[in-house]
mmCIF file of C-alpha atoms in Angstrom:
data_model
loop_
_atom_site.group_PDB
_atom_site.id
_atom_site.type_symbol
_atom_site.label_atom_id
_atom_site.label_comp_id
_atom_site.label_asym_id
_atom_site.label_seq_id
_atom_site.Cartn_x
_atom_site.Cartn_y
_atom_site.Cartn_z
ATOM 1 C CA MET S 13 91.112 -79.027 -39.957
ATOM 2 C CA LYS S 14 89.668 -79.895 -43.312
ATOM 3 C CA ALA S 15 86.648 -81.995 -43.216
ATOM 4 C CA PHE S 16 84.554 -83.234 -46.209
ATOM 5 C CA LEU S 17 80.806 -84.111 -46.733
ATOM 6 C CA ILE S 18 80.511 -86.901 -49.554
ATOM 7 C CA LEU S 19 77.302 -87.405 -50.522
ATOM 8 C CA GLU S 20 76.095 -90.828 -52.379
ATOM 9 C CA ASP S 21 75.495 -88.993 -55.670
ATOM 10 C CA GLY S 22 78.998 -88.005 -55.801
ATOM 11 C CA ASN S 23 78.493 -84.604 -54.617
ATOM 12 C CA VAL S 24 81.558 -83.249 -52.292
ATOM 13 C CA PHE S 25 81.308 -80.337 -49.758
ATOM 14 C CA GLU S 26 84.608 -78.977 -48.035
ATOM 15 C CA GLY S 27 84.540 -77.776 -44.525
ATOM 16 C CA SER S 28 86.299 -77.599 -41.260
ATOM 17 C CA SER S 29 86.141 -80.362 -38.759
ATOM 18 C CA ILE S 30 83.954 -79.625 -35.705
ATOM 19 C CA GLY S 31 83.654 -82.222 -32.717
ATOM 20 C CA ALA S 32 84.935 -85.655 -33.047
ATOM 21 C CA GLU S 33 87.550 -85.974 -35.718
ATOM 22 C CA ARG S 34 86.337 -89.598 -36.920
ATOM 23 C CA GLU S 35 84.768 -90.978 -40.178
ATOM 24 C CA VAL S 36 81.034 -91.560 -39.976
ATOM 25 C CA ILE S 37 78.394 -92.644 -42.581
ATOM 26 C CA SER S 38 74.829 -91.647 -42.153
ATOM 27 C CA GLU S 39 71.441 -90.607 -43.719
ATOM 28 C CA ILE S 40 71.692 -86.934 -44.229
ATOM 29 C CA VAL S 41 68.514 -85.061 -43.162
ATOM 30 C CA PHE S 42 67.888 -81.342 -42.755
ATOM 31 C CA ASN S 43 66.247 -79.330 -39.971
ATOM 32 C CA THR S 44 64.697 -75.460 -40.879
ATOM 33 C CA SER S 45 64.569 -74.585 -37.029
ATOM 34 C CA MET S 46 65.853 -71.146 -36.570
ATOM 35 C CA THR S 47 66.681 -71.884 -32.818
ATOM 36 C CA GLY S 48 66.534 -74.941 -30.531
ATOM 37 C CA TYR S 49 69.672 -76.596 -31.944
ATOM 38 C CA LEU S 50 70.287 -78.261 -28.595
ATOM 39 C CA GLU S 51 67.008 -79.595 -28.386
ATOM 40 C CA VAL S 52 67.544 -81.161 -31.926
ATOM 41 C CA LEU S 53 70.835 -82.553 -31.020
ATOM 42 C CA THR S 54 69.300 -84.384 -28.174
ATOM 43 C CA ASP S 55 65.942 -85.493 -29.718
ATOM 44 C CA PRO S 56 66.196 -89.450 -30.165
ATOM 45 C CA SER S 57 64.415 -89.277 -33.374
ATOM 46 C CA TYR S 58 67.622 -88.353 -34.907
ATOM 47 C CA ALA S 59 69.587 -91.547 -34.241
ATOM 48 C CA GLY S 60 70.958 -93.146 -37.381
ATOM 49 C CA GLN S 61 71.128 -89.476 -38.946
ATOM 50 C CA ALA S 62 73.372 -86.653 -39.800
ATOM 51 C CA VAL S 63 71.558 -83.328 -39.170
ATOM 52 C CA VAL S 64 72.053 -80.269 -41.390
ATOM 53 C CA MET S 65 70.833 -77.013 -39.945
ATOM 54 C CA THR S 66 69.396 -74.782 -42.701
ATOM 55 C CA TYR S 67 69.419 -71.651 -40.389
ATOM 56 C CA PRO S 68 72.983 -70.306 -41.221
ATOM 57 C CA LEU S 69 74.483 -69.447 -37.819
ATOM 58 C CA ILE S 70 74.286 -72.037 -35.135
ATOM 59 C CA GLY S 71 75.580 -71.881 -31.308
ATOM 60 C CA ASN S 72 75.074 -68.395 -30.264
ATOM 61 C CA TYR S 73 73.597 -69.050 -26.901
ATOM 62 C CA GLY S 74 76.055 -72.284 -26.469
ATOM 63 C CA ILE S 75 74.713 -75.522 -24.654
ATOM 64 C CA THR S 76 72.182 -74.662 -22.042
ATOM 65 C CA PRO S 77 70.209 -77.362 -19.518
ATOM 66 C CA ASP S 78 67.662 -77.805 -22.169
ATOM 67 C CA MET S 79 68.297 -81.211 -23.200
ATOM 68 C CA GLU S 80 65.535 -83.458 -24.541
ATOM 69 C CA SER S 81 67.460 -86.739 -23.457
ATOM 70 C CA LYS S 82 70.375 -87.512 -21.521
ATOM 71 C CA ARG S 83 72.972 -87.349 -24.500
ATOM 72 C CA PRO S 84 73.012 -86.083 -28.036
ATOM 73 C CA TRP S 85 71.854 -88.818 -30.575
ATOM 74 C CA PRO S 86 72.862 -87.827 -34.534
ATOM 75 C CA ASP S 87 75.435 -89.501 -36.161
ATOM 76 C CA GLY S 88 76.791 -86.140 -37.242
ATOM 77 C CA TYR S 89 76.245 -82.275 -37.235
ATOM 78 C CA ILE S 90 76.429 -80.091 -40.443
ATOM 79 C CA VAL S 91 76.436 -76.275 -40.276
ATOM 80 C CA ARG S 92 77.042 -73.057 -42.311
ATOM 81 C CA GLU S 93 78.555 -71.221 -39.594
ATOM 82 C CA LEU S 94 79.230 -72.086 -35.820
ATOM 83 C CA SER S 95 79.935 -69.090 -33.250
ATOM 84 C CA ARG S 96 83.101 -69.465 -31.794
ATOM 85 C CA MET S 97 82.128 -67.277 -28.865
ATOM 86 C CA PRO S 98 78.578 -68.211 -27.260
ATOM 87 C CA SER S 99 77.011 -65.772 -25.065
ATOM 88 C CA ASN S 100 74.244 -66.761 -22.621
ATOM 89 C CA PHE S 101 73.659 -66.508 -18.918
ATOM 90 C CA ARG S 102 72.785 -69.966 -18.871
ATOM 91 C CA CYS S 103 75.560 -71.141 -21.261
ATOM 92 C CA GLU S 104 77.739 -74.373 -20.106
ATOM 93 C CA GLY S 105 80.099 -74.828 -23.104
ATOM 94 C CA SER S 106 80.191 -74.779 -26.631
ATOM 95 C CA ILE S 107 78.554 -76.875 -29.316
ATOM 96 C CA GLN S 108 82.185 -78.084 -30.439
ATOM 97 C CA ASP S 109 83.021 -79.188 -27.128
ATOM 98 C CA PHE S 110 79.807 -80.942 -26.646
ATOM 99 C CA LEU S 111 80.317 -82.750 -29.727
ATOM 100 C CA LYS S 112 83.735 -83.840 -28.921
ATOM 101 C CA LYS S 113 82.473 -85.109 -25.505
ATOM 102 C CA TYR S 114 80.065 -87.345 -27.155
ATOM 103 C CA ASP S 115 82.246 -88.374 -30.137
ATOM 104 C CA ILE S 116 80.010 -86.693 -32.739
ATOM 105 C CA PRO S 117 81.787 -85.658 -36.126
ATOM 106 C CA GLY S 118 80.634 -82.612 -37.577
ATOM 107 C CA ILE S 119 81.396 -80.061 -40.456
ATOM 108 C CA ALA S 120 81.135 -76.270 -40.494
ATOM 109 C CA GLY S 121 81.666 -73.831 -43.314
ATOM 110 C CA ILE S 122 79.905 -75.514 -46.109
ATOM 111 C CA ASP S 123 77.032 -74.263 -48.396
ATOM 112 C CA THR S 124 74.131 -75.554 -46.350
ATOM 113 C CA ARG S 125 71.715 -73.906 -48.933
ATOM 114 C CA ALA S 126 73.246 -75.916 -51.589
ATOM 115 C CA LEU S 127 73.237 -78.901 -49.737
ATOM 116 C CA THR S 128 69.491 -78.641 -48.635
ATOM 117 C CA LYS S 129 68.363 -78.058 -52.426
ATOM 118 C CA ILE S 130 70.122 -81.375 -53.305
ATOM 119 C CA LEU S 131 68.444 -82.921 -50.722
ATOM 120 C CA ARG S 132 65.100 -81.459 -51.530
ATOM 121 C CA GLU S 133 65.569 -82.268 -55.440
ATOM 122 C CA LYS S 134 66.878 -85.516 -55.025
ATOM 123 C CA GLY S 135 65.646 -86.546 -51.693
ATOM 124 C CA THR S 136 67.295 -87.716 -48.527
ATOM 125 C CA MET S 137 70.511 -89.477 -49.061
ATOM 126 C CA ASN S 138 73.467 -91.123 -47.391
ATOM 127 C CA GLY S 139 76.722 -89.418 -46.819
ATOM 128 C CA MET S 140 80.101 -89.468 -45.322
ATOM 129 C CA ILE S 141 81.831 -87.253 -43.102
ATOM 130 C CA THR S 142 85.564 -87.625 -43.053
ATOM 131 C CA THR S 143 88.996 -85.565 -42.334
ATOM 132 C CA ASP S 144 90.734 -87.623 -44.791
ATOM 133 C CA GLU S 145 91.879 -85.520 -47.582
ATOM 134 C CA ASN S 146 93.132 -88.728 -49.456
ATOM 135 C CA TYR S 147 89.729 -90.068 -49.693
ATOM 136 C CA ASN S 148 89.110 -92.230 -52.822
ATOM 137 C CA ILE S 149 85.475 -91.551 -53.667
ATOM 138 C CA GLU S 150 84.955 -94.576 -56.200
ATOM 139 C CA GLU S 151 85.550 -96.731 -52.923
ATOM 140 C CA ILE S 152 83.193 -94.565 -50.745
ATOM 141 C CA ILE S 153 80.012 -94.097 -52.996
ATOM 142 C CA PRO S 154 79.435 -98.256 -53.103
ATOM 143 C CA ARG S 155 79.698 -97.961 -49.324
ATOM 144 C CA LEU S 156 77.334 -95.008 -48.971
ATOM 145 C CA GLN S 157 74.802 -96.791 -51.309
ATOM 146 C CA ALA S 158 74.872 -99.887 -49.416
ATOM 147 C CA TYR S 159 74.467 -98.453 -45.688
ATOM 148 C CA THR S 160 71.073 -98.751 -43.956
ATOM 149 C CA THR S 161 70.054 -97.394 -40.354
ATOM 150 C CA GLY S 162 68.596 -100.517 -39.245
ATOM 151 C CA ASN S 163 66.619 -100.561 -36.160
ATOM 152 C CA VAL S 164 67.622 -97.734 -33.955
ATOM 153 C CA VAL S 165 64.879 -97.807 -31.224
ATOM 154 C CA ASP S 166 66.783 -100.151 -29.412
ATOM 155 C CA LYS S 167 69.783 -97.821 -29.202
ATOM 156 C CA VAL S 168 67.821 -94.995 -27.748
ATOM 157 C CA THR S 169 65.141 -96.499 -25.635
ATOM 158 C CA CYS S 170 65.321 -96.554 -21.613
ATOM 159 C CA ASP S 171 66.808 -99.514 -19.817
ATOM 160 C CA THR S 172 64.663 -99.853 -16.864
ATOM 161 C CA VAL S 173 61.306 -98.654 -15.726
ATOM 162 C CA ARG S 174 61.103 -95.419 -14.088
ATOM 163 C CA VAL S 175 58.311 -93.093 -12.475
ATOM 164 C CA LEU S 176 57.499 -89.622 -12.360
ATOM 165 C CA GLU S 177 55.324 -89.088 -9.371
ATOM 166 C CA GLY S 178 51.827 -87.520 -9.496
ATOM 167 C CA LYS S 179 48.526 -87.235 -7.762
ATOM 168 C CA GLY S 180 46.332 -87.516 -11.192
ATOM 169 C CA LYS S 181 45.867 -90.255 -13.751
ATOM 170 C CA LYS S 182 48.191 -93.006 -13.927
ATOM 171 C CA VAL S 183 49.775 -92.915 -17.740
ATOM 172 C CA ALA S 184 52.218 -95.633 -19.132
ATOM 173 C CA LEU S 185 54.542 -94.129 -21.335
ATOM 174 C CA LEU S 186 56.137 -96.366 -23.939
ATOM 175 C CA ASP S 187 59.842 -95.077 -24.465
ATOM 176 C CA LEU S 188 60.506 -95.690 -28.213
ATOM 177 C CA GLY S 189 63.168 -92.834 -28.283
ATOM 178 C CA ALA S 190 61.014 -90.459 -26.018
ATOM 179 C CA LYS S 191 61.663 -86.628 -25.708
ATOM 180 C CA ASN S 192 61.760 -85.492 -22.082
ATOM 181 C CA ASN S 193 58.982 -82.961 -22.735
ATOM 182 C CA ILE S 194 56.493 -85.760 -23.279
ATOM 183 C CA ALA S 195 56.597 -87.060 -19.783
ATOM 184 C CA GLN S 196 56.859 -83.722 -18.441
ATOM 185 C CA SER S 197 54.049 -82.215 -20.289
ATOM 186 C CA LEU S 198 51.644 -85.031 -18.519
ATOM 187 C CA ASN S 199 53.485 -84.681 -15.316
ATOM 188 C CA LYS S 200 52.829 -81.072 -15.043
ATOM 189 C CA ARG S 201 49.257 -81.759 -15.686
ATOM 190 C CA GLY S 202 49.144 -83.999 -12.330
ATOM 191 C CA CYS S 203 49.639 -87.448 -14.075
ATOM 192 C CA GLN S 204 51.786 -90.109 -12.674
ATOM 193 C CA VAL S 205 54.025 -91.161 -15.686
ATOM 194 C CA THR S 206 55.566 -94.710 -15.606
ATOM 195 C CA ILE S 207 58.033 -94.954 -18.385
ATOM 196 C CA TYR S 208 58.682 -98.357 -20.020
ATOM 197 C CA PRO S 209 61.485 -99.618 -22.255
ATOM 198 C CA ALA S 210 60.436 -100.009 -25.825
ATOM 199 C CA HIS S 211 60.332 -103.946 -25.695
ATOM 200 C CA THR S 212 58.138 -104.182 -22.403
ATOM 201 C CA PRO S 213 55.434 -106.757 -22.931
ATOM 202 C CA ALA S 214 51.933 -105.408 -23.301
ATOM 203 C CA GLU S 215 50.787 -107.776 -20.396
ATOM 204 C CA GLU S 216 53.287 -106.070 -18.088
ATOM 205 C CA ILE S 217 51.952 -102.815 -19.040
ATOM 206 C CA LEU S 218 48.490 -103.403 -18.707
ATOM 207 C CA ALA S 219 49.047 -105.484 -15.187
ATOM 208 C CA ALA S 220 49.766 -102.026 -13.832
ATOM 209 C CA LYS S 221 46.255 -100.778 -14.639
ATOM 210 C CA PRO S 222 47.207 -97.707 -16.127
ATOM 211 C CA ASP S 223 44.474 -95.035 -16.882
ATOM 212 C CA GLY S 224 46.216 -94.167 -20.288
ATOM 213 C CA ILE S 225 49.007 -95.449 -22.595
ATOM 214 C CA MET S 226 51.348 -92.875 -24.276
ATOM 215 C CA LEU S 227 53.202 -94.257 -27.130
ATOM 216 C CA SER S 228 56.574 -91.704 -27.772
ATOM 217 C CA ASN S 229 58.186 -90.907 -30.651
ATOM 218 C CA GLY S 230 61.249 -92.488 -32.016
ATOM 219 C CA PRO S 231 63.822 -93.097 -34.742
ATOM 220 C CA GLY S 232 64.032 -95.286 -37.913
ATOM 221 C CA ASP S 233 61.734 -96.960 -40.111
ATOM 222 C CA PRO S 234 58.738 -98.130 -38.430
ATOM 223 C CA LYS S 235 58.635 -101.228 -40.195
ATOM 224 C CA GLU S 236 61.580 -102.526 -38.394
ATOM 225 C CA CYS S 237 59.816 -102.461 -35.185
ATOM 226 C CA THR S 238 58.088 -105.721 -35.764
ATOM 227 C CA ALA S 239 58.261 -107.155 -32.196
ATOM 228 C CA ILE S 240 56.790 -103.829 -30.927
ATOM 229 C CA ILE S 241 54.239 -103.668 -33.387
ATOM 230 C CA GLU S 242 52.853 -107.125 -32.092
ATOM 231 C CA GLU S 243 52.637 -105.744 -28.465
ATOM 232 C CA ILE S 244 51.035 -102.566 -29.723
ATOM 233 C CA LYS S 245 48.152 -104.984 -31.042
ATOM 234 C CA LYS S 246 47.581 -106.109 -27.752
ATOM 235 C CA LEU S 247 47.287 -102.679 -26.095
ATOM 236 C CA TYR S 248 44.960 -101.541 -28.919
ATOM 237 C CA ALA S 249 42.735 -104.624 -28.192
ATOM 238 C CA SER S 250 42.529 -103.456 -24.410
ATOM 239 C CA ASP S 251 39.956 -100.447 -23.631
ATOM 240 C CA THR S 252 42.762 -98.223 -22.189
ATOM 241 C CA PRO S 253 42.812 -94.784 -23.976
ATOM 242 C CA ILE S 254 45.793 -94.283 -26.094
ATOM 243 C CA PHE S 255 47.494 -91.323 -27.193
ATOM 244 C CA ALA S 256 50.620 -91.779 -29.674
ATOM 245 C CA ILE S 257 53.058 -89.189 -31.246
ATOM 246 C CA CYS S 258 55.123 -89.583 -34.400
ATOM 247 C CA LEU S 259 56.647 -93.065 -34.540
ATOM 248 C CA GLY S 260 53.787 -94.355 -32.175
ATOM 249 C CA HIS S 261 51.308 -92.921 -34.398
ATOM 250 C CA GLN S 262 52.994 -95.064 -37.300
ATOM 251 C CA LEU S 263 53.220 -98.097 -35.103
ATOM 252 C CA MET S 264 49.683 -97.997 -34.206
ATOM 253 C CA ALA S 265 48.548 -97.674 -37.844
ATOM 254 C CA LEU S 266 50.918 -100.544 -38.960
ATOM 255 C CA ALA S 267 49.452 -102.794 -35.911
ATOM 256 C CA ASN S 268 45.984 -102.141 -37.408
ATOM 257 C CA GLY S 269 46.969 -103.286 -40.981
ATOM 258 C CA ALA S 270 47.774 -99.886 -42.791
ATOM 259 C CA ASP S 271 51.014 -99.213 -44.706
ATOM 260 C CA THR S 272 53.665 -96.462 -44.015
ATOM 261 C CA HIS S 273 56.189 -95.301 -46.692
ATOM 262 C CA LYS S 274 59.378 -93.238 -46.687
ATOM 263 C CA MET S 275 59.057 -89.590 -47.685
ATOM 264 C CA LYS S 276 61.261 -87.699 -49.983
ATOM 265 C CA TYR S 277 63.104 -85.772 -47.753
ATOM 266 C CA GLY S 278 60.663 -85.860 -44.564
ATOM 267 C CA HIS S 279 59.580 -82.876 -42.262
ATOM 268 C CA ARG S 280 61.778 -81.548 -39.705
ATOM 269 C CA GLY S 281 61.523 -77.928 -38.059
ATOM 270 C CA GLY S 282 59.385 -76.057 -35.985
ATOM 271 C CA ASN S 283 57.073 -74.366 -38.761
ATOM 272 C CA HIS S 284 54.740 -76.881 -40.194
ATOM 273 C CA PRO S 285 51.147 -76.262 -40.651
ATOM 274 C CA VAL S 286 48.713 -78.869 -39.763
ATOM 275 C CA LYS S 287 44.844 -78.907 -40.317
ATOM 276 C CA ASP S 288 42.418 -80.117 -37.944
ATOM 277 C CA LEU S 289 39.890 -81.764 -40.395
ATOM 278 C CA LYS S 290 36.824 -81.723 -37.560
ATOM 279 C CA THR S 291 37.524 -78.008 -36.905
ATOM 280 C CA GLY S 292 39.154 -76.633 -40.004
ATOM 281 C CA ARG S 293 41.528 -74.952 -37.828
ATOM 282 C CA VAL S 294 45.157 -75.029 -38.808
ATOM 283 C CA TYR S 295 48.096 -75.283 -36.038
ATOM 284 C CA ILE S 296 51.721 -74.615 -36.465
ATOM 285 C CA SER S 297 53.498 -77.746 -35.436
ATOM 286 C CA SER S 298 56.953 -79.021 -34.678
ATOM 287 C CA GLN S 299 57.749 -82.230 -36.637
ATOM 288 C CA ASN S 300 60.707 -84.488 -37.279
ATOM 289 C CA HIS S 301 60.030 -87.588 -39.176
ATOM 290 C CA GLY S 302 60.939 -89.151 -42.596
ATOM 291 C CA TYR S 303 57.995 -91.852 -42.728
ATOM 292 C CA VAL S 304 54.268 -91.319 -43.195
ATOM 293 C CA VAL S 305 51.026 -93.397 -42.970
ATOM 294 C CA ASP S 306 49.595 -94.138 -46.253
ATOM 295 C CA THR S 307 45.864 -93.208 -45.867
ATOM 296 C CA ASP S 308 44.953 -95.135 -48.875
ATOM 297 C CA THR S 309 45.911 -98.277 -46.846
ATOM 298 C CA LEU S 310 43.408 -97.228 -43.780
ATOM 299 C CA ASP S 311 40.463 -99.530 -43.228
ATOM 300 C CA GLU S 312 37.611 -96.642 -42.485
ATOM 301 C CA LYS S 313 35.810 -98.846 -40.098
ATOM 302 C CA ILE S 314 39.068 -99.004 -37.943
ATOM 303 C CA ALA S 315 40.460 -95.390 -38.216
ATOM 304 C CA LYS S 316 39.873 -92.080 -40.047
ATOM 305 C CA PRO S 317 42.437 -89.079 -40.795
ATOM 306 C CA ALA S 318 42.207 -86.505 -38.150
ATOM 307 C CA PHE S 319 44.811 -83.874 -39.358
ATOM 308 C CA VAL S 320 46.429 -83.030 -42.604
ATOM 309 C CA ASN S 321 49.892 -81.480 -43.571
ATOM 310 C CA VAL S 322 48.679 -78.090 -45.274
ATOM 311 C CA ASN S 323 51.852 -78.138 -47.224
ATOM 312 C CA ASP S 324 51.945 -81.558 -48.960
ATOM 313 C CA GLY S 325 48.581 -83.313 -47.905
ATOM 314 C CA THR S 326 50.230 -85.964 -46.070
ATOM 315 C CA ASN S 327 48.700 -87.468 -43.044
ATOM 316 C CA GLU S 328 49.299 -85.862 -39.408
ATOM 317 C CA GLY S 329 47.068 -87.761 -37.285
ATOM 318 C CA LEU S 330 44.298 -90.497 -36.705
ATOM 319 C CA GLU S 331 41.341 -91.021 -34.789
ATOM 320 C CA TYR S 332 40.427 -94.791 -34.242
ATOM 321 C CA VAL S 333 36.535 -95.751 -34.746
ATOM 322 C CA GLY S 334 34.862 -96.945 -31.484
ATOM 323 C CA LYS S 335 38.097 -96.457 -29.544
ATOM 324 C CA ASN S 336 39.705 -93.845 -26.867
ATOM 325 C CA ILE S 337 42.564 -93.788 -29.330
ATOM 326 C CA PHE S 338 43.991 -90.895 -31.090
ATOM 327 C CA THR S 339 47.384 -90.423 -32.698
ATOM 328 C CA VAL S 340 49.492 -87.442 -34.167
ATOM 329 C CA GLN S 341 52.420 -87.476 -36.274
ATOM 330 C CA PHE S 342 53.722 -83.942 -35.148
ATOM 331 C CA HIS S 343 54.955 -82.902 -31.911
ATOM 332 C CA PRO S 344 52.487 -81.199 -29.294
ATOM 333 C CA GLU S 345 55.119 -81.377 -26.612
ATOM 334 C CA ALA S 346 57.534 -79.211 -28.667
ATOM 335 C CA CYS S 347 60.115 -77.280 -26.758
ATOM 336 C CA PRO S 348 61.122 -75.000 -27.861
ATOM 337 C CA GLY S 349 58.865 -74.607 -30.742
ATOM 338 C CA PRO S 350 55.107 -73.734 -31.312
ATOM 339 C CA GLN S 351 52.638 -74.677 -28.325
ATOM 340 C CA ASP S 352 49.634 -74.559 -30.514
ATOM 341 C CA SER S 353 48.661 -78.223 -30.084
ATOM 342 C CA ALA S 354 49.764 -78.710 -26.344
ATOM 343 C CA TYR S 355 45.910 -78.980 -25.859
ATOM 344 C CA LEU S 356 46.051 -82.363 -27.090
ATOM 345 C CA PHE S 357 47.472 -83.661 -23.591
ATOM 346 C CA ASP S 358 44.451 -82.033 -22.235
ATOM 347 C CA ARG S 359 42.405 -83.806 -24.627
ATOM 348 C CA PHE S 360 43.997 -87.183 -23.716
ATOM 349 C CA ILE S 361 43.326 -86.416 -20.006
ATOM 350 C CA GLU S 362 39.880 -85.958 -20.816
ATOM 351 C CA MET S 363 39.715 -89.032 -22.375
ATOM 352 C CA MET S 364 41.024 -90.865 -19.377
ATOM 353 C CA GLY S 365 38.255 -89.042 -17.225
ATOM 354 C CA GLY S 366 40.785 -86.482 -15.540
ATOM 355 C CA ILE S 367 39.381 -83.361 -16.387
ATOM 356 C CA LYS S 368 35.806 -82.044 -15.710
#
């Protein structure tokens, strides 16, 4: 069946329908990873977005047990060529069937290089995936221009508290859309990880007397999370060590008076170089974000930049003055992806007094 991707600037791409045969409007973003498409699909940070994979052939190894959450989250999936016969000893099915199972529309057979160039030159924009060959572009474009993702953290966070048992330090993980490997990275280092829903009051978290608090990644505009920011202010005021990733990094900055802004097309992929400003060392990182902390708005008495993106100079991490708090914009738990910065979990455990 034919499918169409209609962008808000009027560009139209024609391809073949994959997954659910329903219409969807979403923010269109691209990911430059060459592998790990299942981890991309199941990353909650993609809620409210349709993902374009820039690597041309997707699906060679099918669906494997490597899920980063309980289900896929993107609104849509866009590829150049989709493998029709996945082959891997761990394969449990095809991407096509996976998308249909979770009612996610997709489109294959379009020029993803041309699409990515448009998004890079004009910036991230909204689009529609539809199988309606009689679409009315004059009627669709105003709908695309009016679309906003809204608060998607509520959509992806867990419903109840759960615990990963461990004999080491007790870590409270605030689930803003957490990838599984954040909790697993702590748990395999011996930590007992208690995972809390995003709107858990700070008082409840602190009453459990955790040795440290982890703020996870997540989707959407950080400024939409006003109630969560108020709770993070209370966590900051405690003396508990805190480590934050991605959205958690942005929310901690907002809780302390800094500002964030939307990037032209964001960072999404497994090959972004970040520089540690203390040591000068450069690490290759996995990233997935469309917003960034504006360092010009930082109070230097509260926080100072710790990492910077080598490509565009944007902020990639903060260290808080006089506090056992550090935050990063990239993903040290990347799976699959570069493991260069996994040492940050060890640093967090040291901060809690857990490694001698």
